[in-house]
Short mmCIF file of C-alpha atoms in Angstrom, two decimals:
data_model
loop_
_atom_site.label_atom_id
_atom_site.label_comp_id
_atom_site.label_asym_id
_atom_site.label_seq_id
_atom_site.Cartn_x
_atom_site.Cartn_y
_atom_site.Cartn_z
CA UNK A 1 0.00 0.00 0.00
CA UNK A 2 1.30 3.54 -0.73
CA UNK A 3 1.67 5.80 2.41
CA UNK A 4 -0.80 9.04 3.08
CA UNK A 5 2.40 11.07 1.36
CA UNK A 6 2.92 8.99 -1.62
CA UNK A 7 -1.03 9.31 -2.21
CA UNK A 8 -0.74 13.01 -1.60
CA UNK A 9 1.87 13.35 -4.27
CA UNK A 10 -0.06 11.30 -6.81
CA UNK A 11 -3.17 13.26 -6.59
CA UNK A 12 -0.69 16.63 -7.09
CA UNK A 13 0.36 15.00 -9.76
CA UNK A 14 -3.14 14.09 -11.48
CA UNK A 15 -4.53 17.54 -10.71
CA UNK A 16 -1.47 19.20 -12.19
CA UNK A 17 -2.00 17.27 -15.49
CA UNK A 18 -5.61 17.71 -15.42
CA UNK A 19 -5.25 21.69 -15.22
CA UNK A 20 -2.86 21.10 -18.21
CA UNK A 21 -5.47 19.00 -20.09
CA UNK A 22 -8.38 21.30 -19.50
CA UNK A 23 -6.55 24.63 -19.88
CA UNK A 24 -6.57 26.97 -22.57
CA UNK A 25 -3.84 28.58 -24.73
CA UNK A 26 -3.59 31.40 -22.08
CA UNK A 27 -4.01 29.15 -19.25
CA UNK A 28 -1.23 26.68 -20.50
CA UNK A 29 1.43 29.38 -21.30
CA UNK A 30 1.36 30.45 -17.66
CA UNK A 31 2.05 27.14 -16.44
CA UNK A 32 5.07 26.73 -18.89
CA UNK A 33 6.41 29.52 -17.27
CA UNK A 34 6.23 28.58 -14.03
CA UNK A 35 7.39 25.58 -15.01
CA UNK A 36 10.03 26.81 -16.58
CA UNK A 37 10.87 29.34 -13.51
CA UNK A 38 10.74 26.39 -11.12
CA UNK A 39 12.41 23.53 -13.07
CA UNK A 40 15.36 24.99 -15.10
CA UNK A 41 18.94 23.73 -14.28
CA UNK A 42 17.19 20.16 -12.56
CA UNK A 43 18.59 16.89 -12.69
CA UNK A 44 16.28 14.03 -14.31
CA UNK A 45 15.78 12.43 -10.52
CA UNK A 46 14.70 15.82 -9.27
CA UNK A 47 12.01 16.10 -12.11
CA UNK A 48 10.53 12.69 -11.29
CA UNK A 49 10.59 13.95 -7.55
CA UNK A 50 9.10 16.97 -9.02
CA UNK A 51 6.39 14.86 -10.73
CA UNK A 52 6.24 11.97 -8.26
CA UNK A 53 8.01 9.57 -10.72
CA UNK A 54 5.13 11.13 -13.41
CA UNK A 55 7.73 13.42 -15.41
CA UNK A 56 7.21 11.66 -18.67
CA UNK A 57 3.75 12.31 -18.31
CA UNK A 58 3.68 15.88 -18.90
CA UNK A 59 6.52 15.55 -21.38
CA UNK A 60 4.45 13.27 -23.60
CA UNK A 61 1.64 16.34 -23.25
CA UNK A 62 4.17 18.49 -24.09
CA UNK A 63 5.69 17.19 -27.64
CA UNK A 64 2.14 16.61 -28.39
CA UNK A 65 0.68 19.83 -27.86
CA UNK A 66 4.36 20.84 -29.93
CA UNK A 67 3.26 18.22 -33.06
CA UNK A 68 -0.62 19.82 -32.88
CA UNK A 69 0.80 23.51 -32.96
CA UNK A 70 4.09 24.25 -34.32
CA UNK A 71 2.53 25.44 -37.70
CA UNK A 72 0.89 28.37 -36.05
CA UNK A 73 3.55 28.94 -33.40
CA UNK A 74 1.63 29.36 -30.19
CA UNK A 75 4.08 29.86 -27.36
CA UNK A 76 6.54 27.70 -29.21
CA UNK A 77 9.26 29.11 -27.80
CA UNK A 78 8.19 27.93 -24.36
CA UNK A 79 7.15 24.53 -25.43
CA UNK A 80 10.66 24.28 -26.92
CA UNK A 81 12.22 25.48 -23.45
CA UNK A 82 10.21 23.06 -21.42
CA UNK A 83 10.89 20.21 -23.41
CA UNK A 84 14.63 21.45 -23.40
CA UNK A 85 14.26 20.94 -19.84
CA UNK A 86 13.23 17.25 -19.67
CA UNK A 87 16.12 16.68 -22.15
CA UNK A 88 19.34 19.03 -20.91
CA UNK A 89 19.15 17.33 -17.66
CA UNK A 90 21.54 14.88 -16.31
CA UNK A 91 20.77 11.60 -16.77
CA UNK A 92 17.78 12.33 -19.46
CA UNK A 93 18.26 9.56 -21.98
CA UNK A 94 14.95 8.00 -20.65
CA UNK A 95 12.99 11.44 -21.77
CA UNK A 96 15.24 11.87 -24.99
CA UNK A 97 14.21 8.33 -26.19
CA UNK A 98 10.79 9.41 -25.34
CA UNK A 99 10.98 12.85 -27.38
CA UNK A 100 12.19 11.22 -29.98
CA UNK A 101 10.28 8.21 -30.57
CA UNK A 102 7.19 10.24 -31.51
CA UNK A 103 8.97 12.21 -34.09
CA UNK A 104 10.62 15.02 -32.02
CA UNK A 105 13.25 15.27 -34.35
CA UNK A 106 11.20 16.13 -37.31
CA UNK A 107 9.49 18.35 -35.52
CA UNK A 108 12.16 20.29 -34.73
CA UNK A 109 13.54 20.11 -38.65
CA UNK A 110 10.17 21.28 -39.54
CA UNK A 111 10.19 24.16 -38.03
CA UNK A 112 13.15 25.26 -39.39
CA UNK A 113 11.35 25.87 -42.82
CA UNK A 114 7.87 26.88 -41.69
CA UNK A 115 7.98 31.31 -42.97
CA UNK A 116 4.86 31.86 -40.20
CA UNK A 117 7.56 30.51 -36.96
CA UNK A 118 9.75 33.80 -35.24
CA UNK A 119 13.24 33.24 -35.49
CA UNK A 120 13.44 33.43 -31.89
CA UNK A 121 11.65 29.85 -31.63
CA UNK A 122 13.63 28.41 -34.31
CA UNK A 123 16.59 29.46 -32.37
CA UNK A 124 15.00 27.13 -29.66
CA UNK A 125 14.68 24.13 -32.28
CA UNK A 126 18.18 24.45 -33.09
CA UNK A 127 19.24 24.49 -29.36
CA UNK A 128 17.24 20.98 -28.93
CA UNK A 129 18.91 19.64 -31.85
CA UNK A 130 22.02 20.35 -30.54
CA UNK A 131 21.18 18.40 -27.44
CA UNK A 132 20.24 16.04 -29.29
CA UNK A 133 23.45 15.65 -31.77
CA UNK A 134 25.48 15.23 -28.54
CA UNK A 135 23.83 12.93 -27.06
CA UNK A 136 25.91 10.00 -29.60
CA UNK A 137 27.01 8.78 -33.25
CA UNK A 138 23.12 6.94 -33.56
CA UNK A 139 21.33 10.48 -32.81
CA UNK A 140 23.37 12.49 -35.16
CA UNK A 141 22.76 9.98 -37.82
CA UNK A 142 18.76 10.07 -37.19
CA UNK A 143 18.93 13.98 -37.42
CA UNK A 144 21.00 13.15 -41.40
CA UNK A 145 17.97 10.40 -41.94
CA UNK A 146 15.57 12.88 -41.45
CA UNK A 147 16.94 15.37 -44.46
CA UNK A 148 18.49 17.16 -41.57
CA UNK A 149 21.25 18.60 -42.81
CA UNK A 150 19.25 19.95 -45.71
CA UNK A 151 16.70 21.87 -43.52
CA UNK A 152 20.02 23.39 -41.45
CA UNK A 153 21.86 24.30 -44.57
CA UNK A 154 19.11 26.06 -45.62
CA UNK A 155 17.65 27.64 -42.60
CA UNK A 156 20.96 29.29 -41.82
CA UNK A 157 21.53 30.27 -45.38
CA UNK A 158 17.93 32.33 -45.15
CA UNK A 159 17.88 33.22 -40.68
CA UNK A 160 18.50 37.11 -40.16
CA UNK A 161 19.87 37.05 -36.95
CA UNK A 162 23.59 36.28 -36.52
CA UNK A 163 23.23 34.89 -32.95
CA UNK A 164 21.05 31.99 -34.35
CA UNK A 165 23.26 31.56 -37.79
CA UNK A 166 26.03 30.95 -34.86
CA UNK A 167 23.84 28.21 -32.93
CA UNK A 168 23.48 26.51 -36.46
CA UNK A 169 27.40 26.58 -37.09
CA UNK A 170 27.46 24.70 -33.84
CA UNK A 171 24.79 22.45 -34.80
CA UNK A 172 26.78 21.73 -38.07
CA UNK A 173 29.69 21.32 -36.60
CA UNK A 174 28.49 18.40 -34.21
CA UNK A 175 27.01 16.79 -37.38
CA UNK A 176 30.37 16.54 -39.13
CA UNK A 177 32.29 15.34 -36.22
CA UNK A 178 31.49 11.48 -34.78
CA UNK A 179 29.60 10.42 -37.89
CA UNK A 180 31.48 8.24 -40.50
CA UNK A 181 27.99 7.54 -42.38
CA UNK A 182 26.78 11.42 -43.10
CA UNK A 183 29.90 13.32 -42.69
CA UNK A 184 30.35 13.87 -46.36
CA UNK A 185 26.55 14.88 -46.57
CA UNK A 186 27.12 17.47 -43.99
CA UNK A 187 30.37 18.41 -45.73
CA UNK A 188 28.18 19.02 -49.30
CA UNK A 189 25.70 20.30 -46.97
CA UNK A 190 28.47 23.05 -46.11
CA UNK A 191 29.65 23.59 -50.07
CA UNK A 192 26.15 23.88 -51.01
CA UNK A 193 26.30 27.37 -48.68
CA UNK A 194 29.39 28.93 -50.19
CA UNK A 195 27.22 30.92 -52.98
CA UNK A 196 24.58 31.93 -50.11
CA UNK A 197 23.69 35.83 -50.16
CA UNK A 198 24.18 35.94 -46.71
CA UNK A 199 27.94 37.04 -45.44
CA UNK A 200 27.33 35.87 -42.00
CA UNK A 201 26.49 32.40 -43.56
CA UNK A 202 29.46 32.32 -46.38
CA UNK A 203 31.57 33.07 -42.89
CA UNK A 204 30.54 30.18 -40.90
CA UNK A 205 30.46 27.98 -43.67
CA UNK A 206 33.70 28.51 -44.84
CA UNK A 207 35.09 28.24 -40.79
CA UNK A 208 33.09 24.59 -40.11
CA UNK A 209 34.94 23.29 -43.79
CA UNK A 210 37.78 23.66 -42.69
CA UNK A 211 36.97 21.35 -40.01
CA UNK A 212 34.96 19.09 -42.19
CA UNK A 213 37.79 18.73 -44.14
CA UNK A 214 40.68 17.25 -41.87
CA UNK A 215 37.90 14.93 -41.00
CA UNK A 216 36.60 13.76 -44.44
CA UNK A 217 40.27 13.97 -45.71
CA UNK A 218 39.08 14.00 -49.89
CA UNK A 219 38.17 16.88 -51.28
CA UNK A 220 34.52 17.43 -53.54
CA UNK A 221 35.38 18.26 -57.02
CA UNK A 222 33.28 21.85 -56.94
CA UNK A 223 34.96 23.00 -54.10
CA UNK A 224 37.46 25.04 -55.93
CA UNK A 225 35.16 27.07 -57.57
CA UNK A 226 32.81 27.75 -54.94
CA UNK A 227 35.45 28.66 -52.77
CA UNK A 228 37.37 30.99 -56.01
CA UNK A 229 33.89 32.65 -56.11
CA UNK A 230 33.40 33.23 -52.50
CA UNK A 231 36.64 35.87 -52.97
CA UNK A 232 33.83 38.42 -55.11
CA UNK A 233 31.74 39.02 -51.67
CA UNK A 234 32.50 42.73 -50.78
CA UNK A 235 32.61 41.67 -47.17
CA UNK A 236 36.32 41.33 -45.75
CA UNK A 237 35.74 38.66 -42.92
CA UNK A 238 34.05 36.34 -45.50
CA UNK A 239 37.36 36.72 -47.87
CA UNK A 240 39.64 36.21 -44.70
CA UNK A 241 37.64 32.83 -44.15
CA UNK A 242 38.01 32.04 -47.66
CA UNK A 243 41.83 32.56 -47.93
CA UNK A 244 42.16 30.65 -44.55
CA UNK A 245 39.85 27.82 -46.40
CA UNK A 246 42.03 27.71 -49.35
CA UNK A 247 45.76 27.36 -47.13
CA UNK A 248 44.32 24.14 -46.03
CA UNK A 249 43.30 23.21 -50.03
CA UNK A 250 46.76 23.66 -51.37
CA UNK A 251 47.70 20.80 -49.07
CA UNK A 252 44.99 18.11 -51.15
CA UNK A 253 44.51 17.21 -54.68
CA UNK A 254 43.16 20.52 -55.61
CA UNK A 255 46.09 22.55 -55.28
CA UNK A 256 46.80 22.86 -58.99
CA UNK A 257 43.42 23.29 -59.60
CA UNK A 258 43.17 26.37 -56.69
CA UNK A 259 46.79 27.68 -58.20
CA UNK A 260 46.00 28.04 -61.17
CA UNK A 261 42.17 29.83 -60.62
CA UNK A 262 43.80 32.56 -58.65
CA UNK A 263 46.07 33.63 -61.24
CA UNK A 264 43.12 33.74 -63.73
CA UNK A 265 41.34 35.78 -61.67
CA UNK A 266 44.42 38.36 -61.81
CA UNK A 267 43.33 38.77 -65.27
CA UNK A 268 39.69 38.74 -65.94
CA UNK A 269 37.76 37.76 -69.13
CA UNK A 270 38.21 40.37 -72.07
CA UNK A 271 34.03 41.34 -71.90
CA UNK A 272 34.83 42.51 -68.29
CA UNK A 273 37.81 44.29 -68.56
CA UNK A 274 38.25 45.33 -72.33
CA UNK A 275 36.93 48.93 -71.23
CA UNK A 276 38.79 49.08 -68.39
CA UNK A 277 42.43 48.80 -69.71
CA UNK A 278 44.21 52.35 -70.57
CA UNK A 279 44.58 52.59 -74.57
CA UNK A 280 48.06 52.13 -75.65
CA UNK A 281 50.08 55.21 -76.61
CA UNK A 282 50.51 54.39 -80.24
CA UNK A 283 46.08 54.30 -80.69
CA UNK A 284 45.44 57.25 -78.70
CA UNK A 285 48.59 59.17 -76.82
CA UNK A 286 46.25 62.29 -75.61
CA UNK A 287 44.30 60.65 -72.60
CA UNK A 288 43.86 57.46 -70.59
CA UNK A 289 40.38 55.98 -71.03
CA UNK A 290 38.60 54.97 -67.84
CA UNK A 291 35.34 53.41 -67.64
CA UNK A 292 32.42 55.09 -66.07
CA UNK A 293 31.17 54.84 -62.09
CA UNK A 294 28.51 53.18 -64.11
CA UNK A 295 30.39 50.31 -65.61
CA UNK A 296 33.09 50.57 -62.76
CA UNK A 297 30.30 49.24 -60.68
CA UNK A 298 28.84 46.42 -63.32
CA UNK A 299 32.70 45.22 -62.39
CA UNK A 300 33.16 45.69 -58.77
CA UNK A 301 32.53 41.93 -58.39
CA UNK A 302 35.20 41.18 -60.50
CA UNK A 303 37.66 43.63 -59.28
CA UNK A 304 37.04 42.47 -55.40
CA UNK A 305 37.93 39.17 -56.89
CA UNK A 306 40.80 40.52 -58.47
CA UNK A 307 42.41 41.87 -55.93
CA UNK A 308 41.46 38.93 -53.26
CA UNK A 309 43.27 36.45 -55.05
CA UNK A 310 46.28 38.48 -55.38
CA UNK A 311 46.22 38.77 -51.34
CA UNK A 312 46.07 34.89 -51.55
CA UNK A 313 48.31 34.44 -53.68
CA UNK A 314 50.99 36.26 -51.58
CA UNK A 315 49.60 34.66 -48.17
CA UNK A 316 50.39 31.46 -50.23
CA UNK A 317 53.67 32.68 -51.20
CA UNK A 318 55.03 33.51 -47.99
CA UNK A 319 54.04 30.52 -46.31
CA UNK A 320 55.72 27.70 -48.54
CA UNK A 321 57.85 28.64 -51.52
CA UNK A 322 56.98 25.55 -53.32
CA UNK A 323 54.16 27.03 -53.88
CA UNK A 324 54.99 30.22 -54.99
CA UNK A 325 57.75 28.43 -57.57
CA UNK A 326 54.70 26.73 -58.74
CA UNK A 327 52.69 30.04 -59.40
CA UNK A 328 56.02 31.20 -61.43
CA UNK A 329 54.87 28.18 -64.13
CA UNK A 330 51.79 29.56 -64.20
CA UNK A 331 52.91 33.32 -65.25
CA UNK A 332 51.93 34.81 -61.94
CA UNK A 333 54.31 37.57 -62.50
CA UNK A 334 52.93 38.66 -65.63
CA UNK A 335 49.25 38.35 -64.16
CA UNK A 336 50.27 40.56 -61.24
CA UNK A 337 51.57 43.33 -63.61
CA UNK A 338 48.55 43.12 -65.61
CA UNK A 339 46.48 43.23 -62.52
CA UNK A 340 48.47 46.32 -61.05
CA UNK A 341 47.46 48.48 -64.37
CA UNK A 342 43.48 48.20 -63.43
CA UNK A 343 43.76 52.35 -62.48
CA UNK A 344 39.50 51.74 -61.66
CA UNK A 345 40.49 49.73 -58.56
CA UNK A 346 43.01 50.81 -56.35
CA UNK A 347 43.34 47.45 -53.77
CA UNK A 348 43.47 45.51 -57.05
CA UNK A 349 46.84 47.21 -57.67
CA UNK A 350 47.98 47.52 -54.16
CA UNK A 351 47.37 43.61 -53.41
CA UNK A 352 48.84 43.01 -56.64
CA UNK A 353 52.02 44.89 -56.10
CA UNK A 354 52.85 44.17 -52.60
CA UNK A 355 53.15 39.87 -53.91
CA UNK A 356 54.57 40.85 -56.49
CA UNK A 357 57.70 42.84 -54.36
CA UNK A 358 57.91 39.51 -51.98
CA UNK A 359 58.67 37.52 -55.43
CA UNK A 360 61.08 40.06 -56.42
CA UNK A 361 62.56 39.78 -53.73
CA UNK A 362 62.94 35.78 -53.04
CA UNK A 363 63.86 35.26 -57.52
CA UNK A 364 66.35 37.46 -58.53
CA UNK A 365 64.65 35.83 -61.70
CA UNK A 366 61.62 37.89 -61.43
CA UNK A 367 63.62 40.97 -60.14
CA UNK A 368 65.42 40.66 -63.44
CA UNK A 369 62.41 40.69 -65.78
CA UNK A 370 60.36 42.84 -63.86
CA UNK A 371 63.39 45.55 -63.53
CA UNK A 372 63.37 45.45 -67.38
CA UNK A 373 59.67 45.68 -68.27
CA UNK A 374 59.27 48.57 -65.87
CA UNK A 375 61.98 50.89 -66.88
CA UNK A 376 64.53 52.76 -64.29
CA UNK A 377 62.33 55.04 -63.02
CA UNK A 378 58.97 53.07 -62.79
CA UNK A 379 61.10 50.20 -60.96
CA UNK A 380 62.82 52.45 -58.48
CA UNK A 381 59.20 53.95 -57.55
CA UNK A 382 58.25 50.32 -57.07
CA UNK A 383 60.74 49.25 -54.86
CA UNK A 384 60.52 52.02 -52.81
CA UNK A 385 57.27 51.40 -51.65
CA UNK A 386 55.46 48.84 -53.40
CA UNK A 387 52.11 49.50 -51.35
CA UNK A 388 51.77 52.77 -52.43
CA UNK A 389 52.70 51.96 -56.03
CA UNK A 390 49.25 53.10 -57.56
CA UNK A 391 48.79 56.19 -55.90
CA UNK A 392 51.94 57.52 -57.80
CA UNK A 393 52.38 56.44 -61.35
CA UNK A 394 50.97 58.12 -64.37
CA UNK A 395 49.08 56.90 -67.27
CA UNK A 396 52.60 55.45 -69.28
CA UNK A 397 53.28 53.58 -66.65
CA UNK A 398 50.05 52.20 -66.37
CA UNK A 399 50.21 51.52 -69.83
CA UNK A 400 53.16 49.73 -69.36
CA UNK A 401 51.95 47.41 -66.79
CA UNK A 402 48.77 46.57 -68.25
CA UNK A 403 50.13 45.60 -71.26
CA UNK A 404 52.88 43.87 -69.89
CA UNK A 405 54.60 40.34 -72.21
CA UNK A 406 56.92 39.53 -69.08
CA UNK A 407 57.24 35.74 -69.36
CA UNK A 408 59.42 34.29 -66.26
CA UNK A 409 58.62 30.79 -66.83
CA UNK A 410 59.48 30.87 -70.03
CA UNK A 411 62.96 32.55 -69.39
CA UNK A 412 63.57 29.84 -66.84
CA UNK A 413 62.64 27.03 -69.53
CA UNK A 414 64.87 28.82 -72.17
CA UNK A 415 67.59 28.66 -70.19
CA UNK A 416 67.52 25.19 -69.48
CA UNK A 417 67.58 25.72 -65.89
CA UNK A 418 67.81 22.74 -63.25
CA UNK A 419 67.46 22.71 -59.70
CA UNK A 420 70.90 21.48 -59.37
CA UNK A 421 71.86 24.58 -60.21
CA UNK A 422 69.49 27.01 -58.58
CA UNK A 423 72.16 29.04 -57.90
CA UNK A 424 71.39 30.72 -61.34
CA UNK A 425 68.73 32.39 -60.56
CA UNK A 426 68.18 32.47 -56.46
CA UNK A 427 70.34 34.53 -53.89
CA UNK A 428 72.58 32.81 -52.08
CA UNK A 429 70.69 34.24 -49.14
CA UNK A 430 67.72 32.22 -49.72
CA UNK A 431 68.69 29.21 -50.25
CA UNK A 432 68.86 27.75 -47.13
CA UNK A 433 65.44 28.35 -46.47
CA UNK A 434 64.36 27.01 -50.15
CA UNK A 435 63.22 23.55 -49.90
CA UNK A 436 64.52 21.16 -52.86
CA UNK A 437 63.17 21.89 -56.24
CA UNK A 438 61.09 19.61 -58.34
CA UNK A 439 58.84 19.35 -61.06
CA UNK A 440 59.00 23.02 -61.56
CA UNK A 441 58.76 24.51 -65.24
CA UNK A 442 57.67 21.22 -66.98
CA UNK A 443 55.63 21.94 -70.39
CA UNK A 444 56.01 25.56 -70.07
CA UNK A 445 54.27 27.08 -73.47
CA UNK A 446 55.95 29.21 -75.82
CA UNK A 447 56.16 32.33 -76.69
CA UNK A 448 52.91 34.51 -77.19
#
């Protein structure tokens, strides 16, 4: 027989659940938050003291009353905090197998796409998910089952609010890690974001693939370009996150791939730039043609590309000369003249001219060419402060390196160069910090 206390906590119990059943949508918000006011923080033994070993019983109430109105969001957000309750505290796999066997987990993905739910209470859904990612390898993989990551990927490409886009990075994060069987889905997941319109996603994207990426050790084959493209956005944490992104690239199968797109985009298709390039002296010697604010802003995506690849390309250049002797095959020099005559955008040419004074500097190769396509004068200005290059030349000189034919690689090749010999054409000053040379101006084209 139960004792007189036992009963008296049972028939607490009862009434408590029979207010809950018989209440209204006013009635039952007020007890959510005094439940929520009296409960948060508590272990899962002090909830079933709470509830006189009943908790379940008002947790089933509550993910049904979430499953009957999500869709019209009626105190969601303190639904989703009561339930977060039951399944944040210690010792709550009982209620989380509980939640979750009566679709909890969809629930929560499908409120991540419904337009009429605030942001504020999807913030909540993500919060549960979280829980619920690390809780083990079998729960991450029902969230993936469940087109998960699709309904995160896209609810933090569209979500307004930067604090929740953060919570969703986290969520992401926890997918990727501990889960062999979706890992690559979240890692797509994560490409899929890179062309997003919104910064703050691009940003956390970009951060959680570089994670994703040590983990899934392969890369995808459109990762180059999606990450190439991610160097247009105008905002200057998403092309730090990008660079940063494409330093850990260059050590995988895509580094010629990645190489060679950033010197391309040091010289931009013809239809984009055609207008922008100063007319030779011997068409029209009276003026240097610019294009208008009009047409200079048709090409600001361009130009913000432009000039972030020539920042990467000297991040990559400093930190492993391999590298950079690879980008001499590919006629990086010439590309970074070409790109310091675009007189219509300024960090194009100062980006451009401050990796192009590091490789003067490390090949007396390139100092060599470069010192005899500028000219004397246009050379000294150059090396005597590289950064404010742009801000001091006139329209010849731009003219000059516009058009520029400077072919390193070829000289190189020509000379029948071998890295026996390197002496030929590095300081002695560098070359104990050179690593040994190899396959380094193989196939090198001829002369344009």
């Amino acid at each position: 027989m139960t004792s007189i206390k036992e009963q008296a906590a049972i028939s607490r119990l009862l009434s408590f659940l029979q207010d809950w059943d018989n209440a209204g949508k006013v009635a039952r918000s007020h007890i959510l938050d005094n439940f929520i006011e009296n409960n948060q923080g508590k272990t899962a033994s002090e909830l079933e003291q709470e509830f006189s070993l009943g908790a379940s019983l008002f947790l089933v109430r509550l993910t049904t009353w979430l499953r009957l109105t999500y869709m019209t969001g009626s105190s969601l957000e303190k639904v989703l905090k009561s339930i977060g309750i039951f399944l944040t505290s210690v010792n709550s796999n009982r209620y989380l197998i509980e939640f979750l066997e009566v679709g909890g987990a969809l629930t929560l993905l499908e409120t991540l796409g419904m337009e009429k739910i605030k942001e504020e209470d999807k913030k909540e859904s993500i919060k549960l998910l979280q829980v619920i990612a690390n809780s083990g390898r079998k729960y991450k993989e029902l969230i993936c089952e469940s087109y998960g990551v699709r309904s995160i990927a896209e609810f933090l490409a569209k979500s307004k609010s930067e604090e929740t886009q953060e919570e969703v990075q986290v969520l992401l994060d926890s997918l990727v890690h501990g889960n062999p069987k979706y890992q690559n889905q979240v890692y797509k997941g994560l490409i899929t974001l890179l062309p997003s319109v919104s910064p703050k996603a691009q940003q956390l994207a970009l951060q959680t693939l570089r994670s994703a990426q040590s983990i899934i050790g392969v890369t995808h084959p459109s990762i180059v370009d999606c990450v190439l493209n991610v160097l247009r956005s105008m905002h200057l944490e998403v092309q730090y996150e990008a660079i940063e992104l494409i330093k850990d690239l260059v050590n995988y199968d895509v580094c010629e791939a990645l190489l060679i797109g950033l010197v391309d985009l040091l010289t931009p298709p013809i239809p984009e730039t055609s207008e922008l390039q100063p007319k030779t002296l011997s068409s029209d010697p009276t003026a240097l043609q610019l294009t208008s604010p009009h047409q200079r802003a048709a090409h600001l995506p361009a130009f913000l590309q432009q000039a972030a690849a020539a920042k990467a390309i000297g991040v990559l250049a400093r930190g492993s000369t391999s590298l950079a002797e690879e980008m001499l095959r590919l006629r990086v020099v010439h590309s970074l003249m070409a790109a310091m005559g675009n007189v219509d955008h300024s960090n194009s040419q100062r980006q451009a001219s401050l990796t192009l004074e590091y490789l003067v500097r490390i090949f007396p190769v390139v100092e060599e060419h470069v010192q005899k396509c500028m000219g004397a004068e246009l050379y000294k200005l150059f090396r005597s402060n590289a950064e404010d290059l742009h801000m001091k030349i006139d329209s010849v000189q731009v003219d000059i390196l516009a058009t520029n034919k400077v072919n390193v690689a070829r000289e190189l090749y020509l000379r029948g160069q071998v890295y026996s010999n390197r002496s030929c054409y590095f300081c002695p000053r560098d070359r104990e910090r050179l690593p040994d040379f190899t396959h380094f101006l193989e196939d090198v084209d001829g002369e344009e």
